[in-house]
């Protein structure tokens, strides 16, 4: 009797927890931001949580959001399904395409690779927090003006990566630096040249301010 | 109602034109000629949906979260060829949160591709769904498989359809004219080659899927990621035994389609059945892996071609065979390799070879990128044999008047003459550069008699509506531009309601026909509304309607009579003005094929085998361009997908297990931003004559010639002919080694 494949492939997040042993270890293992440079074993004092829903509070776009999530739920799914912030998209769900990009403490992360429970205590900024249709961030306005979007499904991710590059490099932003900053984002319609034009134009606009 | 005959100047602005006389339907607007002076049409306008897309406010189907919504997904076969011997769903039904289970296949059912759905599960949450899917127990009797075209074409290969051989040659696959064998035997020069292209998957970023919601009165609302709202309405209605008007389909934004999203699939049907049974909304979006496995692909090709010409360099004959796999279906794997050039003698036999893989679907210019890659490769080879400049050789054999002009335009832009002074492969150093070109061909003058509604209120609000979807091409925006042009108002004043079957039916987005199919209806509606406004002013001012002029949204007549658009609208009664515009049958056109050509410049690292495309010049025609900004995006997008096809994309199958080895976006590589070259998108705007706006389609032709141009540039750079796509470092190094 063969176990059915759900067509998803790969390891399930819940199984990953089990195989990693202690929840604390799993948490450290799964959190590249926190685990880097730390001892990825026990003794970190991280409390064990789950597998049932856990009450957490997230700092999203400058406001506190309280929710109950299973520890295996990603930040991406919590943003989309629990907070109705659907700008970040689920495309590859494995840290390849960047459509789920949000900022954690001002830096871009793939929200499909962060567990919601790990995001507690960090400042989360989503594309909705950057600007609104009536009051767009300079990068968002430049995306519209340069037509740096077609189907638009990758666009929120590109906007977050580009806005970070503009914030980080300002008027020093070059074509090459920009491309390096957003090379973790994929687009299928083929907007890349327009994305570069938009980001560089937003960076230049920043100079005029 | 008698049609009126009008003569218009069809053809390109500043290029070849001809006067054609067309019979225009009485209710239709007179077609704009190439010399028409227009205010909004032909000017860059940012797309209307830009702000919501750039801020994350746009709601795609995947973003629909309804109260009390449940989630559906399928357990899929990991085997390409197998018989289901048992299905046990009892453990899954006991998983907390699992609501229902639906068996899609019975015991004894035969599977002919990996990824076939066997059981559908519906659950309260995605986490419970995940647990439920893993609790399903299915046993299979695994059978021998054949997942590549060559394996399945072999004698004795397991048959996908037991009643017939895997290899099928349809009537359409056999093309003959003249005597190609004789012409080739007597040709002054002749070249032959076996060109190969890989299976490419659409890889739209938003997966296929839908949300189905019962409205409580027996009717249903469906949100779908689709290229055809009408096709989903029909499909869901059929699945539920309803009439189409009992199903409403909404598709406000679509995260890419490229040809793979028409109609409904088994996961949509399952969602509809669950929604009805559970009486709650159900969401069913497939996984990335399923996208690659079952939701469409472009067939591969093995094209064995011979091409000959006479001593003057005129092409005389093309002959050969083509094999390609449509997956587990039959037919639909032909390569369009005999169009573009004047070739008097032709003898092509194209066959499709069924394999145990997911079925092909229309993919941006079906048959064309692969066909043109081979044709243009052979043309390039023959030009080289003749010692001719490959561009001059093409100009000599190309019958399309507009493409003749485009070749020259593109050549000048890329600096063809100077760069081709270096002979193929004559460059020094490990990194060698070259330029190459390829032709595009497509036929997309639009079709159908679609209707657009237009409503104007006395407050001056203007709303245009149709069920057509905007899959990222800018349909929404061009409808507003066309209406605005007729009414003499700013396009921004026009509200466009599309992607909802509550409005009149709209064309499916296939064959690059959306714009030329729906645009003329919008212009027609604008004209009817303008006539109604003029009637009101005639009554108010007591002048003849032809005495009223409209300019920049202001109506004027002699005697100082003047009314702004808002002032004219104030004359409208409380009932408003509602008119519709209908597209009419195609009129006579300038040329029935759209023209295009592309030039690529590449750098080939002969030590690593890495090809870097450094620049592409793309020259395309799509009749009259309504919004050049979004049109250029289409061109750039087609080129980028074309480079991706040329260099990276390949569905890799495990020949023994029958499963796809690279069904993820990290293993199925597509072009990224760091490998994206400078792209010059040049549009030769023209009036096609086919419809009142002179429009033609653009989406597909833009991706047709890219791979050919890149491969021909690689030949110029290295002197080595690449016959296989994708041109990976491995195949490039092998070709370079073989040439030494």
mmCIF file of N, CA, C and O in Angstrom, chain B residues 339-341 368-369 371-380 390-392 394-395 398 403-404 406-408 410-411 414 416 420 435-441 594-601 615-620 639 701-714 721:
data_model
loop_
_atom_site.group_PDB
_atom_site.id
_atom_site.type_symbol
_atom_site.label_atom_id
_atom_site.label_comp_id
_atom_site.label_asym_id
_atom_site.label_seq_id
_atom_site.Cartn_x
_atom_site.Cartn_y
_atom_site.Cartn_z
ATOM 1 N N UNK B 339 5.813 28.672 -42.716
ATOM 2 C CA UNK B 339 5.267 29.992 -43.029
ATOM 3 C C UNK B 339 6.421 30.976 -43.196
ATOM 4 O O UNK B 339 7.567 30.591 -43.292
ATOM 5 N N UNK B 340 6.137 32.208 -43.230
ATOM 6 C CA UNK B 340 7.066 33.340 -43.367
ATOM 7 C C UNK B 340 7.524 33.534 -44.810
ATOM 8 O O UNK B 340 7.179 34.535 -45.440
ATOM 9 N N UNK B 341 8.287 32.571 -45.365
ATOM 10 C CA UNK B 341 8.953 32.832 -46.649
ATOM 11 C C UNK B 341 8.210 32.220 -47.829
ATOM 12 O O UNK B 341 7.439 31.284 -47.677
ATOM 13 N N UNK B 368 4.689 27.891 -32.992
ATOM 14 C CA UNK B 368 5.489 28.876 -33.709
ATOM 15 C C UNK B 368 6.924 29.072 -33.216
ATOM 16 O O UNK B 368 7.826 29.111 -34.039
ATOM 17 N N UNK B 369 7.164 29.246 -31.900
ATOM 18 C CA UNK B 369 8.570 29.436 -31.513
ATOM 19 C C UNK B 369 9.439 28.263 -31.959
ATOM 20 O O UNK B 369 10.561 28.459 -32.447
ATOM 21 N N UNK B 371 8.729 26.099 -34.458
ATOM 22 C CA UNK B 371 8.763 26.017 -35.912
ATOM 23 C C UNK B 371 9.681 27.069 -36.517
ATOM 24 O O UNK B 371 10.465 26.779 -37.428
ATOM 25 N N UNK B 372 9.596 28.289 -36.007
ATOM 26 C CA UNK B 372 10.415 29.373 -36.547
ATOM 27 C C UNK B 372 11.885 29.183 -36.163
ATOM 28 O O UNK B 372 12.782 29.520 -36.940
ATOM 29 N N UNK B 373 12.149 28.610 -34.989
ATOM 30 C CA UNK B 373 13.532 28.301 -34.603
ATOM 31 C C UNK B 373 14.170 27.401 -35.674
ATOM 32 O O UNK B 373 15.296 27.653 -36.138
ATOM 33 N N UNK B 374 13.444 26.373 -36.100
ATOM 34 C CA UNK B 374 14.000 25.434 -37.086
ATOM 35 C C UNK B 374 14.064 26.074 -38.471
ATOM 36 O O UNK B 374 15.086 25.988 -39.157
ATOM 37 N N UNK B 375 12.968 26.698 -38.877
ATOM 38 C CA UNK B 375 12.955 27.321 -40.208
ATOM 39 C C UNK B 375 14.058 28.361 -40.332
ATOM 40 O O UNK B 375 14.828 28.361 -41.298
ATOM 41 N N UNK B 376 14.139 29.259 -39.350
ATOM 42 C CA UNK B 376 15.121 30.339 -39.423
ATOM 43 C C UNK B 376 16.548 29.819 -39.254
ATOM 44 O O UNK B 376 17.489 30.417 -39.766
ATOM 45 N N UNK B 377 16.682 28.684 -38.558
ATOM 46 C CA UNK B 377 18.000 28.046 -38.481
ATOM 47 C C UNK B 377 18.414 27.546 -39.861
ATOM 48 O O UNK B 377 19.543 27.761 -40.321
ATOM 49 N N UNK B 378 17.464 26.895 -40.553
ATOM 50 C CA UNK B 378 17.754 26.363 -41.887
ATOM 51 C C UNK B 378 18.025 27.497 -42.881
ATOM 52 O O UNK B 378 18.936 27.410 -43.707
ATOM 53 N N UNK B 379 17.241 28.567 -42.788
ATOM 54 C CA UNK B 379 17.444 29.719 -43.675
ATOM 55 C C UNK B 379 18.828 30.318 -43.446
ATOM 56 O O UNK B 379 19.552 30.651 -44.396
ATOM 57 N N UNK B 380 19.217 30.413 -42.187
ATOM 58 C CA UNK B 380 20.541 30.954 -41.844
ATOM 59 C C UNK B 380 21.658 30.059 -42.404
ATOM 60 O O UNK B 380 22.664 30.545 -42.915
ATOM 61 N N UNK B 390 22.879 36.993 -44.238
ATOM 62 C CA UNK B 390 21.609 36.345 -43.879
ATOM 63 C C UNK B 390 20.404 37.293 -43.932
ATOM 64 O O UNK B 390 19.285 36.840 -44.178
ATOM 65 N N UNK B 391 20.650 38.571 -43.739
ATOM 66 C CA UNK B 391 19.529 39.526 -43.810
ATOM 67 C C UNK B 391 19.134 39.762 -45.270
ATOM 68 O O UNK B 391 17.948 39.742 -45.613
ATOM 69 N N UNK B 392 20.124 39.970 -46.132
ATOM 70 C CA UNK B 392 19.830 40.178 -47.556
ATOM 71 C C UNK B 392 19.110 38.950 -48.121
ATOM 72 O O UNK B 392 18.174 39.070 -48.916
ATOM 73 N N UNK B 394 17.157 36.961 -46.515
ATOM 74 C CA UNK B 394 15.767 36.978 -46.045
ATOM 75 C C UNK B 394 14.942 38.002 -46.818
ATOM 76 O O UNK B 394 13.811 37.728 -47.214
ATOM 77 N N UNK B 395 15.505 39.185 -47.002
ATOM 78 C CA UNK B 395 14.779 40.238 -47.718
ATOM 79 C C UNK B 395 14.375 39.746 -49.107
ATOM 80 O O UNK B 395 13.290 40.036 -49.594
ATOM 81 N N UNK B 398 11.284 37.226 -48.567
ATOM 82 C CA UNK B 398 10.163 37.570 -47.687
ATOM 83 C C UNK B 398 9.083 38.326 -48.457
ATOM 84 O O UNK B 398 9.326 39.428 -48.946
ATOM 85 N N UNK B 403 6.990 43.566 -43.310
ATOM 86 C CA UNK B 403 8.188 42.982 -42.707
ATOM 87 C C UNK B 403 9.442 43.426 -43.454
ATOM 88 O O UNK B 403 10.506 43.594 -42.854
ATOM 89 N N UNK B 404 9.315 43.649 -44.741
ATOM 90 C CA UNK B 404 10.440 44.187 -45.511
ATOM 91 C C UNK B 404 10.942 45.481 -44.859
ATOM 92 O O UNK B 404 12.139 45.681 -44.675
ATOM 93 N N UNK B 406 10.335 46.390 -41.766
ATOM 94 C CA UNK B 406 10.764 46.100 -40.387
ATOM 95 C C UNK B 406 12.196 45.551 -40.335
ATOM 96 O O UNK B 406 12.965 45.902 -39.445
ATOM 97 N N UNK B 407 12.533 44.689 -41.280
ATOM 98 C CA UNK B 407 13.897 44.136 -41.305
ATOM 99 C C UNK B 407 14.917 45.283 -41.359
ATOM 100 O O UNK B 407 15.929 45.272 -40.651
ATOM 101 N N UNK B 408 14.624 46.261 -42.213
ATOM 102 C CA UNK B 408 15.575 47.366 -42.399
ATOM 103 C C UNK B 408 15.659 48.216 -41.135
ATOM 104 O O UNK B 408 16.732 48.638 -40.718
ATOM 105 N N UNK B 410 15.017 47.290 -38.020
ATOM 106 C CA UNK B 410 15.702 46.563 -36.949
ATOM 107 C C UNK B 410 17.201 46.480 -37.188
ATOM 108 O O UNK B 410 18.016 46.609 -36.263
ATOM 109 N N UNK B 411 17.569 46.252 -38.454
ATOM 110 C CA UNK B 411 18.992 46.109 -38.807
ATOM 111 C C UNK B 411 19.743 47.397 -38.498
ATOM 112 O O UNK B 411 20.868 47.377 -37.970
ATOM 113 N N UNK B 414 20.225 47.810 -34.632
ATOM 114 C CA UNK B 414 21.221 46.963 -33.942
ATOM 115 C C UNK B 414 22.614 47.129 -34.546
ATOM 116 O O UNK B 414 23.592 46.631 -33.992
ATOM 117 N N UNK B 416 23.530 46.246 -37.762
ATOM 118 C CA UNK B 416 23.757 44.965 -38.442
ATOM 119 C C UNK B 416 24.978 44.994 -39.366
ATOM 120 O O UNK B 416 25.869 44.133 -39.283
ATOM 121 N N UNK B 420 28.144 42.604 -38.804
ATOM 122 C CA UNK B 420 28.266 41.408 -39.643
ATOM 123 C C UNK B 420 29.515 41.441 -40.522
ATOM 124 O O UNK B 420 29.763 40.504 -41.279
ATOM 125 N N UNK B 435 25.654 38.754 -33.981
ATOM 126 C CA UNK B 435 24.256 39.173 -34.110
ATOM 127 C C UNK B 435 23.535 38.220 -35.052
ATOM 128 O O UNK B 435 24.128 37.682 -35.987
ATOM 129 N N UNK B 436 22.262 38.026 -34.781
ATOM 130 C CA UNK B 436 21.446 37.155 -35.624
ATOM 131 C C UNK B 436 20.027 37.675 -35.651
ATOM 132 O O UNK B 436 19.659 38.554 -34.865
ATOM 133 N N UNK B 437 19.234 37.121 -36.549
ATOM 134 C CA UNK B 437 17.864 37.618 -36.658
ATOM 135 C C UNK B 437 16.891 36.477 -36.944
ATOM 136 O O UNK B 437 17.294 35.360 -37.278
ATOM 137 N N UNK B 438 15.626 36.781 -36.796
ATOM 138 C CA UNK B 438 14.570 35.818 -37.070
ATOM 139 C C UNK B 438 13.252 36.543 -37.322
ATOM 140 O O UNK B 438 13.052 37.661 -36.839
ATOM 141 N N UNK B 439 12.366 35.902 -38.073
ATOM 142 C CA UNK B 439 11.095 36.531 -38.446
ATOM 143 C C UNK B 439 9.960 36.044 -37.567
ATOM 144 O O UNK B 439 9.954 34.908 -37.100
ATOM 145 N N UNK B 440 8.991 36.933 -37.376
ATOM 146 C CA UNK B 440 7.777 36.541 -36.671
ATOM 147 C C UNK B 440 6.617 36.513 -37.652
ATOM 148 O O UNK B 440 6.583 37.288 -38.611
ATOM 149 N N UNK B 441 5.709 35.626 -37.383
ATOM 150 C CA UNK B 441 4.497 35.561 -38.198
ATOM 151 C C UNK B 441 3.332 35.153 -37.308
ATOM 152 O O UNK B 441 3.484 34.348 -36.403
ATOM 153 N N UNK B 594 0.161 39.357 -39.391
ATOM 154 C CA UNK B 594 0.928 40.358 -38.670
ATOM 155 C C UNK B 594 2.403 40.085 -38.943
ATOM 156 O O UNK B 594 2.812 38.942 -39.108
ATOM 157 N N UNK B 595 3.165 41.142 -38.957
ATOM 158 C CA UNK B 595 4.579 40.998 -39.280
ATOM 159 C C UNK B 595 5.427 41.363 -38.080
ATOM 160 O O UNK B 595 5.014 42.154 -37.234
ATOM 161 N N UNK B 596 6.603 40.791 -38.039
ATOM 162 C CA UNK B 596 7.541 41.148 -36.987
ATOM 163 C C UNK B 596 8.898 40.540 -37.280
ATOM 164 O O UNK B 596 9.007 39.604 -38.086
ATOM 165 N N UNK B 597 9.906 41.073 -36.659
ATOM 166 C CA UNK B 597 11.222 40.457 -36.751
ATOM 167 C C UNK B 597 12.043 40.887 -35.547
ATOM 168 O O UNK B 597 11.743 41.911 -34.919
ATOM 169 N N UNK B 598 13.000 40.083 -35.197
ATOM 170 C CA UNK B 598 13.848 40.407 -34.047
ATOM 171 C C UNK B 598 15.319 40.169 -34.392
ATOM 172 O O UNK B 598 15.652 39.284 -35.187
ATOM 173 N N UNK B 599 16.151 40.977 -33.744
ATOM 174 C CA UNK B 599 17.595 40.868 -33.875
ATOM 175 C C UNK B 599 18.169 40.674 -32.482
ATOM 176 O O UNK B 599 17.781 41.383 -31.550
ATOM 177 N N UNK B 600 19.082 39.742 -32.348
ATOM 178 C CA UNK B 600 19.704 39.506 -31.043
ATOM 179 C C UNK B 600 21.208 39.659 -31.161
ATOM 180 O O UNK B 600 21.798 39.321 -32.193
ATOM 181 N N UNK B 601 21.788 40.183 -30.091
ATOM 182 C CA UNK B 601 23.241 40.257 -30.003
ATOM 183 C C UNK B 601 23.655 39.436 -28.789
ATOM 184 O O UNK B 601 23.104 39.622 -27.707
ATOM 185 N N UNK B 615 21.570 42.126 -26.081
ATOM 186 C CA UNK B 615 20.604 43.102 -26.588
ATOM 187 C C UNK B 615 19.659 42.421 -27.573
ATOM 188 O O UNK B 615 20.065 41.522 -28.312
ATOM 189 N N UNK B 616 18.415 42.866 -27.545
ATOM 190 C CA UNK B 616 17.449 42.408 -28.543
ATOM 191 C C UNK B 616 16.734 43.630 -29.101
ATOM 192 O O UNK B 616 16.323 44.524 -28.353
ATOM 193 N N UNK B 617 16.631 43.677 -30.409
ATOM 194 C CA UNK B 617 15.794 44.686 -31.063
ATOM 195 C C UNK B 617 14.605 43.938 -31.650
ATOM 196 O O UNK B 617 14.773 43.012 -32.437
ATOM 197 N N UNK B 618 13.419 44.329 -31.210
ATOM 198 C CA UNK B 618 12.200 43.641 -31.640
ATOM 199 C C UNK B 618 11.315 44.630 -32.375
ATOM 200 O O UNK B 618 10.966 45.679 -31.821
ATOM 201 N N UNK B 619 10.970 44.322 -33.605
ATOM 202 C CA UNK B 619 10.123 45.201 -34.416
ATOM 203 C C UNK B 619 8.826 44.458 -34.701
ATOM 204 O O UNK B 619 8.850 43.366 -35.282
ATOM 205 N N UNK B 620 7.716 45.028 -34.262
ATOM 206 C CA UNK B 620 6.446 44.311 -34.417
ATOM 207 C C UNK B 620 5.318 45.207 -34.898
ATOM 208 O O UNK B 620 5.317 46.412 -34.677
ATOM 209 N N UNK B 639 9.765 38.833 -25.733
ATOM 210 C CA UNK B 639 11.207 38.639 -25.931
ATOM 211 C C UNK B 639 11.807 37.920 -24.717
ATOM 212 O O UNK B 639 12.590 36.970 -24.862
ATOM 213 N N UNK B 701 2.876 36.995 -31.375
ATOM 214 C CA UNK B 701 3.993 37.153 -32.318
ATOM 215 C C UNK B 701 5.286 37.643 -31.675
ATOM 216 O O UNK B 701 6.368 37.382 -32.207
ATOM 217 N N UNK B 702 5.179 38.289 -30.509
ATOM 218 C CA UNK B 702 6.377 38.856 -29.888
ATOM 219 C C UNK B 702 7.332 37.804 -29.351
ATOM 220 O O UNK B 702 8.493 38.098 -29.104
ATOM 221 N N UNK B 703 6.863 36.583 -29.158
ATOM 222 C CA UNK B 703 7.750 35.554 -28.606
ATOM 223 C C UNK B 703 8.171 34.541 -29.679
ATOM 224 O O UNK B 703 8.962 33.642 -29.413
ATOM 225 N N UNK B 704 7.648 34.709 -30.883
ATOM 226 C CA UNK B 704 7.895 33.715 -31.940
ATOM 227 C C UNK B 704 9.364 33.649 -32.396
ATOM 228 O O UNK B 704 9.945 32.576 -32.480
ATOM 229 N N UNK B 705 9.987 34.800 -32.722
ATOM 230 C CA UNK B 705 11.309 34.698 -33.373
ATOM 231 C C UNK B 705 12.509 34.772 -32.441
ATOM 232 O O UNK B 705 13.644 34.678 -32.908
ATOM 233 N N UNK B 706 12.306 34.949 -31.133
ATOM 234 C CA UNK B 706 13.432 35.244 -30.249
ATOM 235 C C UNK B 706 14.475 34.132 -30.218
ATOM 236 O O UNK B 706 15.675 34.387 -30.373
ATOM 237 N N UNK B 707 14.022 32.905 -29.993
ATOM 238 C CA UNK B 707 14.984 31.802 -29.885
ATOM 239 C C UNK B 707 15.763 31.647 -31.191
ATOM 240 O O UNK B 707 16.974 31.390 -31.181
ATOM 241 N N UNK B 708 15.080 31.839 -32.325
ATOM 242 C CA UNK B 708 15.753 31.739 -33.625
ATOM 243 C C UNK B 708 16.823 32.814 -33.743
ATOM 244 O O UNK B 708 17.958 32.541 -34.158
ATOM 245 N N UNK B 709 16.479 34.043 -33.366
ATOM 246 C CA UNK B 709 17.444 35.149 -33.481
ATOM 247 C C UNK B 709 18.659 34.895 -32.587
ATOM 248 O O UNK B 709 19.800 35.145 -32.989
ATOM 249 N N UNK B 710 18.411 34.375 -31.377
ATOM 250 C CA UNK B 710 19.517 34.112 -30.446
ATOM 251 C C UNK B 710 20.416 33.003 -31.000
ATOM 252 O O UNK B 710 21.646 33.121 -31.031
ATOM 253 N N UNK B 711 19.808 31.921 -31.498
ATOM 254 C CA UNK B 711 20.605 30.800 -32.027
ATOM 255 C C UNK B 711 21.418 31.244 -33.241
ATOM 256 O O UNK B 711 22.583 30.858 -33.404
ATOM 257 N N UNK B 712 20.824 32.075 -34.086
ATOM 258 C CA UNK B 712 21.541 32.549 -35.267
ATOM 259 C C UNK B 712 22.666 33.505 -34.875
ATOM 260 O O UNK B 712 23.713 33.543 -35.527
ATOM 261 N N UNK B 713 22.461 34.241 -33.788
ATOM 262 C CA UNK B 713 23.533 35.106 -33.288
ATOM 263 C C UNK B 713 24.679 34.276 -32.715
ATOM 264 O O UNK B 713 25.853 34.619 -32.861
ATOM 265 N N UNK B 714 24.331 33.152 -32.083
ATOM 266 C CA UNK B 714 25.366 32.260 -31.550
ATOM 267 C C UNK B 714 26.207 31.698 -32.702
ATOM 268 O O UNK B 714 27.431 31.589 -32.613
ATOM 269 N N UNK B 721 26.685 25.909 -35.273
ATOM 270 C CA UNK B 721 25.230 25.940 -35.354
ATOM 271 C C UNK B 721 24.606 25.176 -34.197
ATOM 272 O O UNK B 721 24.903 23.992 -33.998
#
